[in-house]
Short mmCIF file of N, CA, C and O in Angstrom, two decimals:
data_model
loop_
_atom_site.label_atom_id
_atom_site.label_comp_id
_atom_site.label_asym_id
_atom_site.label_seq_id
_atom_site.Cartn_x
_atom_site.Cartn_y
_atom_site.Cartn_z
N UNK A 21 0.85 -1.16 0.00
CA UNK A 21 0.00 0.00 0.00
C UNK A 21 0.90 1.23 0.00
O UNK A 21 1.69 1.47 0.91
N UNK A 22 0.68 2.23 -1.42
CA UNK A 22 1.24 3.38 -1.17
C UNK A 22 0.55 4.58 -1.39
O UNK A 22 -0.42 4.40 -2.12
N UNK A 23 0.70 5.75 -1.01
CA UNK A 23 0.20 6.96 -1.38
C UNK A 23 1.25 7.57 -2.70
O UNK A 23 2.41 7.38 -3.05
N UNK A 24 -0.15 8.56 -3.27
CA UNK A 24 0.52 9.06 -3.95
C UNK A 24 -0.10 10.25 -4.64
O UNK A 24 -1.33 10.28 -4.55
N UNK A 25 0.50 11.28 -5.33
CA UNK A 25 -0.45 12.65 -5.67
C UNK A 25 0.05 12.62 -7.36
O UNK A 25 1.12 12.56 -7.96
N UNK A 26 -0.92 12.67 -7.61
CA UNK A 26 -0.63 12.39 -9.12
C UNK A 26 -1.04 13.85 -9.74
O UNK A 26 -1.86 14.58 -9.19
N UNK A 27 -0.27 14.23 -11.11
CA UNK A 27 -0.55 15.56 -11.17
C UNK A 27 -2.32 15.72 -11.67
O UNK A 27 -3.18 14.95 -12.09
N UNK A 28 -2.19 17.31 -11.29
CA UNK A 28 -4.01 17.52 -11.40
C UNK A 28 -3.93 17.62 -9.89
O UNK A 28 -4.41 18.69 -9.49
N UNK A 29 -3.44 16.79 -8.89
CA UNK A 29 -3.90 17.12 -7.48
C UNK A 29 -4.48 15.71 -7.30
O UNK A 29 -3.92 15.13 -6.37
N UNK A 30 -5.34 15.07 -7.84
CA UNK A 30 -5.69 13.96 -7.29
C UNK A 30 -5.01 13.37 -6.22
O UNK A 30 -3.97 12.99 -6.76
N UNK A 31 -4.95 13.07 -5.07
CA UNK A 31 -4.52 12.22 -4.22
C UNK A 31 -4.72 10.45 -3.88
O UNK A 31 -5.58 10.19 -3.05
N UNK A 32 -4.04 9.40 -4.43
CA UNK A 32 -4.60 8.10 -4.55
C UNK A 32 -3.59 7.08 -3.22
O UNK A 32 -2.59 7.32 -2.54
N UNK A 33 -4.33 6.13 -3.35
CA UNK A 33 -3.71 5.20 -2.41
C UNK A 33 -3.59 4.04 -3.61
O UNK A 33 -4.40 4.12 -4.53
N UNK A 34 -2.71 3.09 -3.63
CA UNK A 34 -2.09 2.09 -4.60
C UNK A 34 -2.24 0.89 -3.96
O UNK A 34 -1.19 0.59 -3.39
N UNK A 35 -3.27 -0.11 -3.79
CA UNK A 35 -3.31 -1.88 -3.13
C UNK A 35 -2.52 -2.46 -3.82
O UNK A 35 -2.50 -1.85 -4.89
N UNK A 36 -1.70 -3.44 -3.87
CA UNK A 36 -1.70 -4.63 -4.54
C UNK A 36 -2.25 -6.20 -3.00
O UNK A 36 -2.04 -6.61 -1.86
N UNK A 37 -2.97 -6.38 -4.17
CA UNK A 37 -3.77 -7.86 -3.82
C UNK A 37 -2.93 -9.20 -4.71
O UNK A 37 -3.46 -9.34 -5.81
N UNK A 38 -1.97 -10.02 -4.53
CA UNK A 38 -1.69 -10.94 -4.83
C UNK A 38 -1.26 -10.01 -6.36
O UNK A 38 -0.69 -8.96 -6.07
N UNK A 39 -1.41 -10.19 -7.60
CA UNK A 39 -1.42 -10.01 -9.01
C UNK A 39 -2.23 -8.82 -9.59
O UNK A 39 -1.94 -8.07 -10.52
N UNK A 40 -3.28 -8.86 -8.83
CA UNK A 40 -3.90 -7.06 -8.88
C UNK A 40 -3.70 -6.24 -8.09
O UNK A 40 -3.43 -6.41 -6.90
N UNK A 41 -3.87 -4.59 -9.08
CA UNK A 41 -3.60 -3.58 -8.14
C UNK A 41 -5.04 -2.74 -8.32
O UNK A 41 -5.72 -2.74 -9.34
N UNK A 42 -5.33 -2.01 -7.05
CA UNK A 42 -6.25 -1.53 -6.76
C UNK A 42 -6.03 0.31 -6.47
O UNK A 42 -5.17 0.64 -5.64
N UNK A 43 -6.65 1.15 -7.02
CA UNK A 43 -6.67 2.60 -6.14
C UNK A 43 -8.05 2.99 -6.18
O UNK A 43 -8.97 2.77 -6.97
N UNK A 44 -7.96 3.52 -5.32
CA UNK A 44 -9.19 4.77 -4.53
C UNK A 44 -8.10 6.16 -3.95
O UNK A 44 -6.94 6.55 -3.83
N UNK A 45 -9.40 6.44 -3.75
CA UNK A 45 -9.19 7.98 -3.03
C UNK A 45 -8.42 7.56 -1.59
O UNK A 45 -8.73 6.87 -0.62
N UNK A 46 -6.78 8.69 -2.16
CA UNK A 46 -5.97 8.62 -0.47
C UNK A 46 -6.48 9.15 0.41
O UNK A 46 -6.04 8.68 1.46
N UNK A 47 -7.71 10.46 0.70
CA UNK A 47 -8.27 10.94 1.94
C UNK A 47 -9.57 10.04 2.06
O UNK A 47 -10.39 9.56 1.27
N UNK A 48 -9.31 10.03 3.81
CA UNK A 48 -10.93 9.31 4.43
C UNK A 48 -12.16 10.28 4.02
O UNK A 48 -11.76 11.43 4.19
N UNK A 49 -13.13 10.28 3.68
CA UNK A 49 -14.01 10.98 3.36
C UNK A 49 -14.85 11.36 4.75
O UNK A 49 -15.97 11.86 4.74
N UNK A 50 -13.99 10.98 6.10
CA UNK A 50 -15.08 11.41 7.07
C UNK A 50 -14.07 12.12 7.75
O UNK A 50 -14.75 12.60 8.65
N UNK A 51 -12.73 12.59 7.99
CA UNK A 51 -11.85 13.44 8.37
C UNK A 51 -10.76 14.32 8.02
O UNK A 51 -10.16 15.25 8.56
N UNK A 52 -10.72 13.41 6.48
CA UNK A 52 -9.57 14.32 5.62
C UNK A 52 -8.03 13.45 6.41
O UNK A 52 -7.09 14.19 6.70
N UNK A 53 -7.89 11.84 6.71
CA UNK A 53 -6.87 11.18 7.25
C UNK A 53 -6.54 10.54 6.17
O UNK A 53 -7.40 9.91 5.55
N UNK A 54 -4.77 10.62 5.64
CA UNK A 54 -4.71 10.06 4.61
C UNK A 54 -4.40 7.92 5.02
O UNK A 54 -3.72 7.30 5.83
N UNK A 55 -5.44 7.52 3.81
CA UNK A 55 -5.54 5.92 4.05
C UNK A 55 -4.69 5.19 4.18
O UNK A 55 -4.84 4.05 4.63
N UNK A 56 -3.25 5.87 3.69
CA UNK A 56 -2.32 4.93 3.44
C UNK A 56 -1.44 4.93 5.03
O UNK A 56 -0.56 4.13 5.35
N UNK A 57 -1.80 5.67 5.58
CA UNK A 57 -1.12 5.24 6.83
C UNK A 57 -2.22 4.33 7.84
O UNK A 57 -1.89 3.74 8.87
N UNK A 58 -3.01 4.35 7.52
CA UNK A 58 -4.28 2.86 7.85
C UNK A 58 -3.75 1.25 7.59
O UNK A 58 -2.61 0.98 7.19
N UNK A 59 -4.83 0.22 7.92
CA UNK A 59 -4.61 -0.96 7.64
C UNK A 59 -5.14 -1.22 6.57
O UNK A 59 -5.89 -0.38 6.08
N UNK A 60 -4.84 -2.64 5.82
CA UNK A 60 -4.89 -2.95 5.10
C UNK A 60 -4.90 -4.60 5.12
O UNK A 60 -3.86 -5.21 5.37
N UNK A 61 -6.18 -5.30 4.83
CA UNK A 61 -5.87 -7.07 4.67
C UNK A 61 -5.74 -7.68 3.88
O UNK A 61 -5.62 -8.87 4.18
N UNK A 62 -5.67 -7.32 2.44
CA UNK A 62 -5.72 -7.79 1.55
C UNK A 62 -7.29 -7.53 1.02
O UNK A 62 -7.43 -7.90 -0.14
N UNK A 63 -8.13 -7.15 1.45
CA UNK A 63 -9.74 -6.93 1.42
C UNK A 63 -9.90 -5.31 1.18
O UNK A 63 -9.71 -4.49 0.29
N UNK A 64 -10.45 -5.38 2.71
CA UNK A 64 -10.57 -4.29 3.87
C UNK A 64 -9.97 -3.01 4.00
O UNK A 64 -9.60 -2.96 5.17
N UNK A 65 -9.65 -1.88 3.41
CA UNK A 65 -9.13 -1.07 3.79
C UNK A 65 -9.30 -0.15 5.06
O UNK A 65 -10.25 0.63 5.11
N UNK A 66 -8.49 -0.25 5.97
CA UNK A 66 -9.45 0.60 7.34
C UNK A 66 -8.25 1.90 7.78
O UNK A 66 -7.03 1.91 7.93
N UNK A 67 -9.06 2.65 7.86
CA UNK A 67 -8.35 4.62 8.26
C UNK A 67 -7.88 3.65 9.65
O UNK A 67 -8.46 2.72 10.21
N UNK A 68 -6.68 4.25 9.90
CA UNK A 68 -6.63 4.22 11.50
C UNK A 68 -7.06 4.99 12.63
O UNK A 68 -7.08 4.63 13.81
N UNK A 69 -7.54 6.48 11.94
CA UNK A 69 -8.45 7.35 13.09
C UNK A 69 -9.21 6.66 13.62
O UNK A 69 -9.02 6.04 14.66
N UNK A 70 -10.36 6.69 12.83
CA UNK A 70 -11.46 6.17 13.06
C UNK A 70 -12.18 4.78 12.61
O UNK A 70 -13.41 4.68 12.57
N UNK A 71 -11.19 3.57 12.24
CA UNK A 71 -11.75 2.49 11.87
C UNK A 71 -13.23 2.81 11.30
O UNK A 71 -14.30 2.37 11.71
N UNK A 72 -12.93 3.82 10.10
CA UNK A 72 -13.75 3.43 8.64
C UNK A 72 -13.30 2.65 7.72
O UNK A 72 -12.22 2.89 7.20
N UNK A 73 -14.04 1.59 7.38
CA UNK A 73 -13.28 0.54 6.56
C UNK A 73 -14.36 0.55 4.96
O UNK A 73 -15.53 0.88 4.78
N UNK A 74 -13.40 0.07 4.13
CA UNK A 74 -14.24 -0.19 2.81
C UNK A 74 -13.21 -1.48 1.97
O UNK A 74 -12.03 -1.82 2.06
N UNK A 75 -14.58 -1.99 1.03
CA UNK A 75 -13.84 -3.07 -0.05
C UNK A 75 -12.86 -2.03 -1.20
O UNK A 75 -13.14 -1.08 -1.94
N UNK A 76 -11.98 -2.58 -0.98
CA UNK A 76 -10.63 -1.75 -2.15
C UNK A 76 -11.37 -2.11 -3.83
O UNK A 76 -11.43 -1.39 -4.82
N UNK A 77 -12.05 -4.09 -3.48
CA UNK A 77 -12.70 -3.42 -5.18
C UNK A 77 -13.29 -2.63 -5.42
O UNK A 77 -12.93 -1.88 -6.33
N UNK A 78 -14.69 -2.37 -4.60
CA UNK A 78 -15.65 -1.77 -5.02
C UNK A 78 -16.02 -0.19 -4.24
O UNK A 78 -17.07 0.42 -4.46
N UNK A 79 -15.36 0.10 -3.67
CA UNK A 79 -15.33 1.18 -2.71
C UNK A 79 -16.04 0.79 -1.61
O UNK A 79 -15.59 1.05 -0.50
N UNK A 80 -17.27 0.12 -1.76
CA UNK A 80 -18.45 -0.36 -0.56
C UNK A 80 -18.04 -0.27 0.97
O UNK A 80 -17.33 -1.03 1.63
N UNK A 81 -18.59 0.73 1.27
CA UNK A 81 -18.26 0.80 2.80
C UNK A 81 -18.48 -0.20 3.92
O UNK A 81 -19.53 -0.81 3.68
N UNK A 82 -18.08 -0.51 4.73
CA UNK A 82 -18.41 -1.43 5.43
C UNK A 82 -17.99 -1.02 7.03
O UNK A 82 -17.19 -0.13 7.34
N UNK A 83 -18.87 -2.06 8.14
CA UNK A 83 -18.22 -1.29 9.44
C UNK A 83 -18.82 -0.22 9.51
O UNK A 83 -19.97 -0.03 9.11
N UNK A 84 -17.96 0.72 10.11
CA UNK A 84 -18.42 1.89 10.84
C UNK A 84 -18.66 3.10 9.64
O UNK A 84 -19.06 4.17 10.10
N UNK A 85 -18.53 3.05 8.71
CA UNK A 85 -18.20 3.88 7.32
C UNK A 85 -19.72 4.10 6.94
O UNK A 85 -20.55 3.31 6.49
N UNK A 86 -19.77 5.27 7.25
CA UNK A 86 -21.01 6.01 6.24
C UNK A 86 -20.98 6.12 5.02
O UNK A 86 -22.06 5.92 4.44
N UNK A 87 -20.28 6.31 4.53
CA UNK A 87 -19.98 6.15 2.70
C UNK A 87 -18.92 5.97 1.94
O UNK A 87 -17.74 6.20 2.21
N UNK A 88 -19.39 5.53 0.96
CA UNK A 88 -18.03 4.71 0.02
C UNK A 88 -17.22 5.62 -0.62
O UNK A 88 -17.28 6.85 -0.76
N UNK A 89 -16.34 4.62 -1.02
CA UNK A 89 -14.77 5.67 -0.94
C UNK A 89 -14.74 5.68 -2.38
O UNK A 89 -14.84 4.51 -2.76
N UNK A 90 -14.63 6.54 -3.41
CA UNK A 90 -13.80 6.26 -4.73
C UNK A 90 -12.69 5.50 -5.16
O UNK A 90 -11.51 5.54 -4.82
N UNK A 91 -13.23 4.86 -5.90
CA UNK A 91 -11.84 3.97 -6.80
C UNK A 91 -12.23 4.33 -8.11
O UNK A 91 -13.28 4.69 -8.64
N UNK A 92 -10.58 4.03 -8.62
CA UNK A 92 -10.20 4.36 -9.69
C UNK A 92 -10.02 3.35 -10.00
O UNK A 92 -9.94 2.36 -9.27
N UNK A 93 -9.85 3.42 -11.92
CA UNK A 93 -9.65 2.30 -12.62
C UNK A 93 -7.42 2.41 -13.12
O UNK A 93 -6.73 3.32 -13.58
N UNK A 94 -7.11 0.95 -12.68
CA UNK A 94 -6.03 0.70 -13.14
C UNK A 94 -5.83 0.17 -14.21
O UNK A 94 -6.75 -0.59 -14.51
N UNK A 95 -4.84 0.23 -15.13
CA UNK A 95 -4.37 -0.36 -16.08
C UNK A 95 -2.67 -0.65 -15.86
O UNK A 95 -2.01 0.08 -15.12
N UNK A 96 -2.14 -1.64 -16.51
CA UNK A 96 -0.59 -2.25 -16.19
C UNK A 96 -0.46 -2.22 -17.40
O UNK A 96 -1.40 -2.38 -18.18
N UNK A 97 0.79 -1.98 -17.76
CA UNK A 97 1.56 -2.12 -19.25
C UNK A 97 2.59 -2.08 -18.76
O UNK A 97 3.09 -1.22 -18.03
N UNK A 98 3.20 -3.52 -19.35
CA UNK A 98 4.50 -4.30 -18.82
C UNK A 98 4.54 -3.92 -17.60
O UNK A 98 3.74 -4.30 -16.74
N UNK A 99 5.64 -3.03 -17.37
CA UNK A 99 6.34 -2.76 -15.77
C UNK A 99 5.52 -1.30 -14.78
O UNK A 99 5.47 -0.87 -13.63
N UNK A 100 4.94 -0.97 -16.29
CA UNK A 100 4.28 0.67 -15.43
C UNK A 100 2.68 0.29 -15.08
O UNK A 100 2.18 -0.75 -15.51
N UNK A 101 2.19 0.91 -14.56
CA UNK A 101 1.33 1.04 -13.23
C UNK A 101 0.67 2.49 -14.09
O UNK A 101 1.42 3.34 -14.56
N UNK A 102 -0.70 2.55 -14.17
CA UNK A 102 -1.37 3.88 -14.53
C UNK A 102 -2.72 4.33 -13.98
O UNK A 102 -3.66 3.64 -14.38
N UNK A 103 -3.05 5.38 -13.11
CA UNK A 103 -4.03 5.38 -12.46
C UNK A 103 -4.80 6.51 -13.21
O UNK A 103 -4.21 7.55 -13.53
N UNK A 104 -6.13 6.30 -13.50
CA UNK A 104 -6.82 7.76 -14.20
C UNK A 104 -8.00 7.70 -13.30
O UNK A 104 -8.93 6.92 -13.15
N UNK A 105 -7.51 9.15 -12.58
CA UNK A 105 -8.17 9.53 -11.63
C UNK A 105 -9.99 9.92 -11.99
O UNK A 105 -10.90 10.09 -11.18
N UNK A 106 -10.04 9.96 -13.50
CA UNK A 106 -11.27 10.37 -13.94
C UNK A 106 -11.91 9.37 -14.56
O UNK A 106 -12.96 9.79 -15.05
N UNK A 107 -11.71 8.06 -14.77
CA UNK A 107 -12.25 6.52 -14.83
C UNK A 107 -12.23 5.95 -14.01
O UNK A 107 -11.18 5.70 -13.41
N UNK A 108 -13.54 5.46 -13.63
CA UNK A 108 -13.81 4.49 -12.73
C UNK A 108 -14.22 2.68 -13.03
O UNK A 108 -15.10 2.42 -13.86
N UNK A 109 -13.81 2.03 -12.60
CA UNK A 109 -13.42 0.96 -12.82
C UNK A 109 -14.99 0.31 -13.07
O UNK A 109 -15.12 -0.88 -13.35
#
């Protein structure tokens, strides 16, 4: 799991799950805490403030989380990694 600010400003967080990679939105949408210093199970993404958790596929909040988080759609070519903050998966 990494953070990262891609130009434009977007702010993203980067999963990898086994062979896929996953991003959403790096701020919690209920404090402005960035995610990537949170947990992570391979699932579950959870803020460490406030244990708001969501599914990294689908944003779907879960737990204590009032609402779902944005994800973005990834694409891989060969070795690079590409996140477009304005497609959603």
């Amino acid at each position: 799991m990494s953070g990262f600010d891609l130009p434009g400003g977007a702010r993203i967080v980067l999963l990898r799950v086994e062979d896929r990679y996953h991003a959403c939105n790096r701020v919690c949408p209920h404090q402005e805490v960035d995610l990537d210093e949170g947990m992570f199970d391979g699932e579950v993404l959870t803020c460490h403030q406030h244990l708001w958790q969501w599914k990294v596929e689908t944003g779907e909040a879960v737990g204590l989380a009032e609402c779902p988080l944005t994800i973005y759609k990834v694409e891989i070519e060969g070795e690079s990694i590409f996140v477009d903050p304005e497609k959603k998966p």
